[in-house]
Structure formats: C-alpha cells, structure tokens
XYZ file of C-alpha atoms in Angstrom:
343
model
C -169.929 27.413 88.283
C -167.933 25.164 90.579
C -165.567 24.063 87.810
C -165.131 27.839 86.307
C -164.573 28.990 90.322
C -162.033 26.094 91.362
C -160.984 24.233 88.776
C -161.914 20.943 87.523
C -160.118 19.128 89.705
C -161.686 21.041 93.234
C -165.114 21.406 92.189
C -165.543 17.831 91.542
C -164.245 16.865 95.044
C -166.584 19.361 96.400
C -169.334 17.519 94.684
C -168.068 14.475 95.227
C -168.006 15.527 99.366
C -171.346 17.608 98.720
C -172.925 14.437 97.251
C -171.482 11.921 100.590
C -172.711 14.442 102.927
C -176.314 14.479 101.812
C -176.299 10.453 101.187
C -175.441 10.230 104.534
C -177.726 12.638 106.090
C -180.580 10.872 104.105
C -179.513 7.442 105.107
C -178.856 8.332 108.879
C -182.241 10.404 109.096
C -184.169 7.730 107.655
C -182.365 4.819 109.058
C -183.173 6.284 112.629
C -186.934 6.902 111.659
C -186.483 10.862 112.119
C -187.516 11.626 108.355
C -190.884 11.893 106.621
C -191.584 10.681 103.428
C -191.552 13.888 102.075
C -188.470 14.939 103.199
C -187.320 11.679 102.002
C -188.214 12.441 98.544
C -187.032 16.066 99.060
C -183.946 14.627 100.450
C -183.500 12.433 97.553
C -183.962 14.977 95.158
C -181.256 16.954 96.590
C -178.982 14.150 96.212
C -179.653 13.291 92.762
C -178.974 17.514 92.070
C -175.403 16.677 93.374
C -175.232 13.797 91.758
C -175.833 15.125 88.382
C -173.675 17.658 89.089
C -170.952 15.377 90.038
C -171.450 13.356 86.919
C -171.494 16.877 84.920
C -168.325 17.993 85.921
C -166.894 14.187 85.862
C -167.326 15.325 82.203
C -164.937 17.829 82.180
C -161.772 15.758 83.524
C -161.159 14.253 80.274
C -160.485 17.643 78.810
C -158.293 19.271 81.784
C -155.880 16.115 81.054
C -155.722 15.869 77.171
C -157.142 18.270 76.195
C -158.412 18.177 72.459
C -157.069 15.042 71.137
C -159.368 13.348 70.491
C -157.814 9.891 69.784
C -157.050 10.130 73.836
C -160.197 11.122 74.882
C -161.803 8.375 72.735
C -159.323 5.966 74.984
C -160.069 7.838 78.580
C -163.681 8.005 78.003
C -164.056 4.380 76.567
C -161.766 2.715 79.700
C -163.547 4.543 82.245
C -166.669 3.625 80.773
C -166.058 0.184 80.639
C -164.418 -0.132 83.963
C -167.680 1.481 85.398
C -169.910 -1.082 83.757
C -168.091 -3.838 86.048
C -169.676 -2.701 89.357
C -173.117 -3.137 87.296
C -172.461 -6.700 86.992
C -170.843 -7.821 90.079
C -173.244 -5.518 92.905
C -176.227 -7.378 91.956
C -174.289 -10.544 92.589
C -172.531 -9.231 95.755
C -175.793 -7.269 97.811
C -177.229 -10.692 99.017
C -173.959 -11.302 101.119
C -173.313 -7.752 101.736
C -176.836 -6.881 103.137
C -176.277 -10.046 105.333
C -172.556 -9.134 107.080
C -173.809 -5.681 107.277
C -176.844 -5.134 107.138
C -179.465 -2.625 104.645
C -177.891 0.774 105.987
C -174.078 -0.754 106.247
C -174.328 -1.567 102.684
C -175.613 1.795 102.029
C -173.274 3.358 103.682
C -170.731 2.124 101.064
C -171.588 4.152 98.687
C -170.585 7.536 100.347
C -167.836 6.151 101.684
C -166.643 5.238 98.251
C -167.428 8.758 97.178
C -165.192 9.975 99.892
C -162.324 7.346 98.976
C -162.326 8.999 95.516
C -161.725 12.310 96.504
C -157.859 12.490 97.217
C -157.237 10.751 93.895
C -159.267 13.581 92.187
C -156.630 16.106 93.949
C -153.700 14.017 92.474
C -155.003 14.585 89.151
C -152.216 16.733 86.790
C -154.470 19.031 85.119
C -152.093 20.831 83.127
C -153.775 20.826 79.524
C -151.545 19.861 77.043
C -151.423 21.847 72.996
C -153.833 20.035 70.710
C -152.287 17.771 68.308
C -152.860 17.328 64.688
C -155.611 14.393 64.630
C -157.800 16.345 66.817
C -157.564 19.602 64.908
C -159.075 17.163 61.654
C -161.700 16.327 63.626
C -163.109 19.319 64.263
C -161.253 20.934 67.410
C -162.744 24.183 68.797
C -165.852 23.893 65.710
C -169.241 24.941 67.255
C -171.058 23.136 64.980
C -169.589 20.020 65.518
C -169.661 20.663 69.420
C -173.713 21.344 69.352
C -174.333 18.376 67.079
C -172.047 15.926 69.381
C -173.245 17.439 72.624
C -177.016 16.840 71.352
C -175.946 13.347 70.478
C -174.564 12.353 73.619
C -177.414 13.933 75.372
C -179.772 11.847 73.795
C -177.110 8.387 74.040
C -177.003 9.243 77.506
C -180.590 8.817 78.783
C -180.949 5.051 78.116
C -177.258 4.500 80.448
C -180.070 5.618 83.428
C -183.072 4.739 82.226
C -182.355 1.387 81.458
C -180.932 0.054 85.309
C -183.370 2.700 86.965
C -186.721 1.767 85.815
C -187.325 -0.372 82.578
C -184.752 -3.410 83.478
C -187.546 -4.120 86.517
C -190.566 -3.041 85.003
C -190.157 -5.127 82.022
C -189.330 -8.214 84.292
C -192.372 -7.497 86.158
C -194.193 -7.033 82.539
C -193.300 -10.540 81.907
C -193.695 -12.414 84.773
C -196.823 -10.700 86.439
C -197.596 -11.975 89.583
C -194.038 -13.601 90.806
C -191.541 -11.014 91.992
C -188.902 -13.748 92.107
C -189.291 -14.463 88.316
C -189.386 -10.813 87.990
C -186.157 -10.315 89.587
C -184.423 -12.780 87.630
C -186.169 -11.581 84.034
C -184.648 -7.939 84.932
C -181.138 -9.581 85.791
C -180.657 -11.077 83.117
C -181.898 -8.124 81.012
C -179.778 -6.293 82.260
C -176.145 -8.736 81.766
C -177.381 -8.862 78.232
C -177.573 -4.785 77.859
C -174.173 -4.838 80.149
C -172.687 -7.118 77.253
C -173.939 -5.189 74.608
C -172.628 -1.925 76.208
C -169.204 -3.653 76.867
C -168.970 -5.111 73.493
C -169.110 -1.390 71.861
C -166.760 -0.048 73.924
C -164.184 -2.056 72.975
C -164.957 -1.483 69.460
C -164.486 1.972 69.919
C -161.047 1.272 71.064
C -160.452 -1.049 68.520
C -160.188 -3.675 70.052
C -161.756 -5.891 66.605
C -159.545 -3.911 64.646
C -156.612 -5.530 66.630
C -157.842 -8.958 66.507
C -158.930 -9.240 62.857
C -154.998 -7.582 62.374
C -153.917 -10.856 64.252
C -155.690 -13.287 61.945
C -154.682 -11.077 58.703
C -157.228 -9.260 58.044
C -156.382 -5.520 57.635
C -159.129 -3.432 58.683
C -158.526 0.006 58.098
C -158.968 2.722 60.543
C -161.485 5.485 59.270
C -161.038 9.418 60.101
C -162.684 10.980 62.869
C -165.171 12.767 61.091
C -166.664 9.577 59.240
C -166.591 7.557 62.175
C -168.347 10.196 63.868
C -171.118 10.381 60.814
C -171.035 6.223 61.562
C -171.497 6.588 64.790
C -174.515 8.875 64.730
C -176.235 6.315 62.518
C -175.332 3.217 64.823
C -177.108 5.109 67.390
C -180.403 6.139 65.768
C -180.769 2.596 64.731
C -179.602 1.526 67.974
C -182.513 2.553 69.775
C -184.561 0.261 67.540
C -183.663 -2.626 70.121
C -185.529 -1.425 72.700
C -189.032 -2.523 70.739
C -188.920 -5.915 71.751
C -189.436 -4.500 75.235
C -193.041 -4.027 74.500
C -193.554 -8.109 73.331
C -194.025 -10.820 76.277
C -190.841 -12.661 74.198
C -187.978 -12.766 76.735
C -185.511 -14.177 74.446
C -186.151 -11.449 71.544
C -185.815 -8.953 74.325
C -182.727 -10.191 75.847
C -181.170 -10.612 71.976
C -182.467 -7.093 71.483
C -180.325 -5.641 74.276
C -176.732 -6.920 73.003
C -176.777 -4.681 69.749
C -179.198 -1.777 71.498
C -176.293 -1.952 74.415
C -173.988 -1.738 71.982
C -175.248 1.258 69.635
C -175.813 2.911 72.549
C -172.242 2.954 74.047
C -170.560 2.987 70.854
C -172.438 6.536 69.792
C -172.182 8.004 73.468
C -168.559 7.859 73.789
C -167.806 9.014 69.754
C -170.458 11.929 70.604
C -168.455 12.742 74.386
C -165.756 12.684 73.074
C -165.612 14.769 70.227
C -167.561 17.394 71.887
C -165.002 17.135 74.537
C -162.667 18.042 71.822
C -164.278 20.890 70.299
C -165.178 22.962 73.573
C -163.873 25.922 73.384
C -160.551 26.494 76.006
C -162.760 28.361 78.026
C -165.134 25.277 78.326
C -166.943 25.497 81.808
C -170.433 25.429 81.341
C -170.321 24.370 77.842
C -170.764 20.564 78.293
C -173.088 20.869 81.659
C -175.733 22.735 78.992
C -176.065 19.371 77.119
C -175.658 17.200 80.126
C -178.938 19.223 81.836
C -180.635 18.534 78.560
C -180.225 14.521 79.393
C -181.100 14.446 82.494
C -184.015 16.130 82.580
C -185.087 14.078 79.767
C -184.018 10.693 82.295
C -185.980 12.395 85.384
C -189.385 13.009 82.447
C -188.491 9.301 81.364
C -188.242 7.556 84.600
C -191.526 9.223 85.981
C -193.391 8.964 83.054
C -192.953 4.925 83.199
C -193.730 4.478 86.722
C -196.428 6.634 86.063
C -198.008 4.674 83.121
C -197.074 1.742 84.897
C -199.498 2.187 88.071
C -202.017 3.782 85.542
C -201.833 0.533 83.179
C -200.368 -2.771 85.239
C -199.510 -5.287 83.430
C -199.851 -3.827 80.138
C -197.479 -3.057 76.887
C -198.892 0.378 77.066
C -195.804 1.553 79.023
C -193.236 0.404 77.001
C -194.986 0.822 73.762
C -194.748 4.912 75.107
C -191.056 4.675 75.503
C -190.553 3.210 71.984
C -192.379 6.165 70.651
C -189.712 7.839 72.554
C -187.061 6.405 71.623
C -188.080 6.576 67.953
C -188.122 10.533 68.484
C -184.782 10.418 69.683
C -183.678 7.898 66.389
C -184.886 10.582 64.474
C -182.455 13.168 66.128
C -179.478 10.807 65.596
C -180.652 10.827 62.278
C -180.454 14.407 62.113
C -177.227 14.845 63.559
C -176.175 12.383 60.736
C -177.376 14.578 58.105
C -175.916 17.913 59.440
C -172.332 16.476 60.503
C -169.307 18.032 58.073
C-alpha cells in the first residue's frame, strides 16, 4: 500500500523512519525499566511488522531503477546481497569493543541510527523506469507463470537467509557443546563464517565472477540463457537444502563443510528466483512481490518458534533439527517442482 500510495522510493523511507522510531521506543522503554515483558514482546513484534515491510518494499527498488532487465537486476540484487553479508561477518567481531566504548543500549542504538542515515540516500534514488530490453523480454518479462514459479522460489530460498543467523547457528552450537556456552558461542561462529562463505561464494557465481576467471586461464565457459539458468538454478536450490542434514549429527566438521555448498545453493537460487520475478511483475507491480515475500516470512516466524519450541521441549537432543530437515526436505521438493513446471 505504501509503495502503490508514494512511490517506491517514499514508502520505503517511511518504513525505514517507521521501523527507527519503534526500535527506539523499544530500546528507550526498556532500557529505562518502564516496559513489561509483554509489551516487550508486543513491542518487538511491531518492529519486526516494519521490518518486514521495509525488507518487502526494499524488494521493489530493483525494479523502479531497471526495470525488467534482467541481466541488471541479476547484478543489483547479487552486489547488494553480497555487500550485506559483510556486516554479518565483521559485527560479531566488532560488538565486544563496541558494547565496551558504549555500552549494551549505545550499541543498540546504532542500528536505528543507521536506518535513519539511509533514508536521504533512498530520496536520491532516480526512479525513472527505463523500456525493457531484449534479454529480459527472452526471459520471460511480464509472464505470470514464470513470476508465480520465481516468486514461490525465492520465498522458499529466503527463509534459511533468517533462519539460519536467528535461531539454528546458536542452537546447533549449543547442540554440540551442551553444557559450555563459551564453546557454544564459538561452534555457532564459526557455523555461521562457513554459511557466510558459502553464501558469498554463490553470489559471485551468479555474477560470473568463475566465468571471468576460467576466461583468464583459457578456458571458455559459455554463458547459458536465462531461462536454463533459471531451470539450473531451481535444482541447485532443492538440492541445496540437503546441507542442512548434517545439522542433526554431533560432527562439527561435516556440519561446517555442509554449510559452504548449502550457503551457496541457497544464495545462488534466491537471487536467480528475485530476480526474474522482479522482471516479470507486471508494470503495475505494487503488491505483487510483497504476496510472496508474506509467504516467507511467515514461514521464518513458524520456523524460528517451532525450534525454540522443540528445543525447550527436547534439550539437548537431535529431535529439533531432525524437524527442520523434514522441513527443509518439503521445501526441496517445491524447488523440485518449480524445476519441472519452468518453460
């Protein structure tokens, strides 16, 4: 609604503001004691509403500056992903010192203050959409069959990018080292540097970065069209999930091997799946995207509960883990599907 009433460009600062405010409020409430558990959790709630919906129309931008070409939105969507992965490795390494200089509610306050600081380079955004070219048009531009099978696909790609730093990184460290939170700690870190590697690895696949290389020691890869790499990309992701098994073994290496090709399956198929569905939405596209996007995260918000819940119900069991492979093995079977029914 915000992005069909103001634009793009306005109704992501407003949730960007929106999403500040309520951080703050939250933070300030609960940093001065004046806030109940329950209206922490309600408060919470509220700000993970805005979030989403920041993050939903976040998904729009790519779109209101290329419009359907898809070759560009491949290249937007697969920068911005991997420049986002970057904070994932360096905040964990940066909190100790931050939460020391500033203390537990100075460090959280940089987070809405960073929301804030993004806002006036939102407004600079040039939004004019430019005509769709001919590459885009192949691969499927303005097809609703190809935008419900991508948006499905990224919906389900999607839910591991939260699950995996919300919940299972820590409860699998704990699952492995039960008893010392330190160990713990460290299990879940470096979990999660080996799923950050995998992630970062398939992005730059995806913007061919291999391709490049293997060109530089003469080997001439060539470039397939849209729509098989799209059809590859579907299958790379219903087999990625398959690396998330080893979660459910007390093996820490197999896990932490696991992660590079499950991170990147998972990035790889996201960004082929966002992006063509970015290019197929039709020109009046508001709405169309935040459908799938709802889809994913109330599938995260069922995930992440469900875990903590088996989790206190079964401590220090594979029981957990062994539910979100049978998960993840529903949502393999979707890729799967998508495979099958892609042009």
């Amino acid at each position: 609604w915000l992005g069909a009433r103001f634009g793009v460009k306005y109704g992501l600062a407003a949730s960007l503001f929106g999403t500040a405010a309520a951080l703050t409020l939250v933070f300030g409430a609960f940093g001065f004691q004046s806030l109940s558990w329950g209206g922490l959790l309600a408060g919470l709630i509220a700000v993970q509403g805005l979030f989403a919906l920041m993050k939903t129309l976040d998904r729009d931008v790519p779109t209101a500056l290329y419009g359907r070409d898809q070759k560009k939105l491949q290249t937007f969507n697969g920068l911005t992903f991997a420049v986002s992965r970057i904070p994932g490795i360096l905040v964990p390494m940066a909190v100790g010192g931050l939460v020391g200089a500033l203390g537990s509610f100075g460090t959280l306050s940089l987070f809405p203050i960073a929301l804030l600081a993004a806002i006036p380079f939102i407004l600079l955004m040039k939004t004019q959409t430019p005509p769709s070219t001919g590459p885009s048009e192949k691969s499927g531009a303005g097809d609703p069959q190809i935008l419900h099978l991508a948006g499905l696909g990224f919906a389900t790609q999607q839910i591991m990018t939260y699950v995996v730093p919300f919940i299972v990184a820590s409860a699998w460290g704990a699952f492995v080292n039960p008893g010392d939170a330190l160990a713990a700690k460290s299990s879940a870190g470096i979990l999660m540097g080996f799923w950050t590697l995998g992630t970062l690895l398939g992005t730059l696949h995806l913007l061919g970065m291999f391709r490049w290389m293997a060109g530089k020691i003469g080997w001439n890869v060539t470039a397939s069209n849209p729509g098989d790499k799209l059809r590859t990309g579907a299958l790379i992701g219903a087999l990625g999930f398959l690396g998330y098994f080893p979660l459910m073994l007390t093996v820490p290496w197999a896990a932490y091997l696991a992660m590079i090709p499950a991170g990147f399956a998972g990035a790889y198929s996201f960004l082929l799946y966002l992006s063509a569905a970015q290019a197929s939405a039709p020109s009046d596209r508001s709405g169309v995207l935040a459908r799938y996007m709802i889809y994913s995260f109330a599938v995260v918000a069922a995930v992440v509960w469900g875990i903590a819940a088996l989790i206190q119900a079964f401590p220090g069991s594979s029981i957990p883990f062994a539910a979100l492979a049978g998960g993840l093995a529903l949502l393999g079977a979707a890729n799967l599907i998508i495979y099958r029914k892609l042009p």
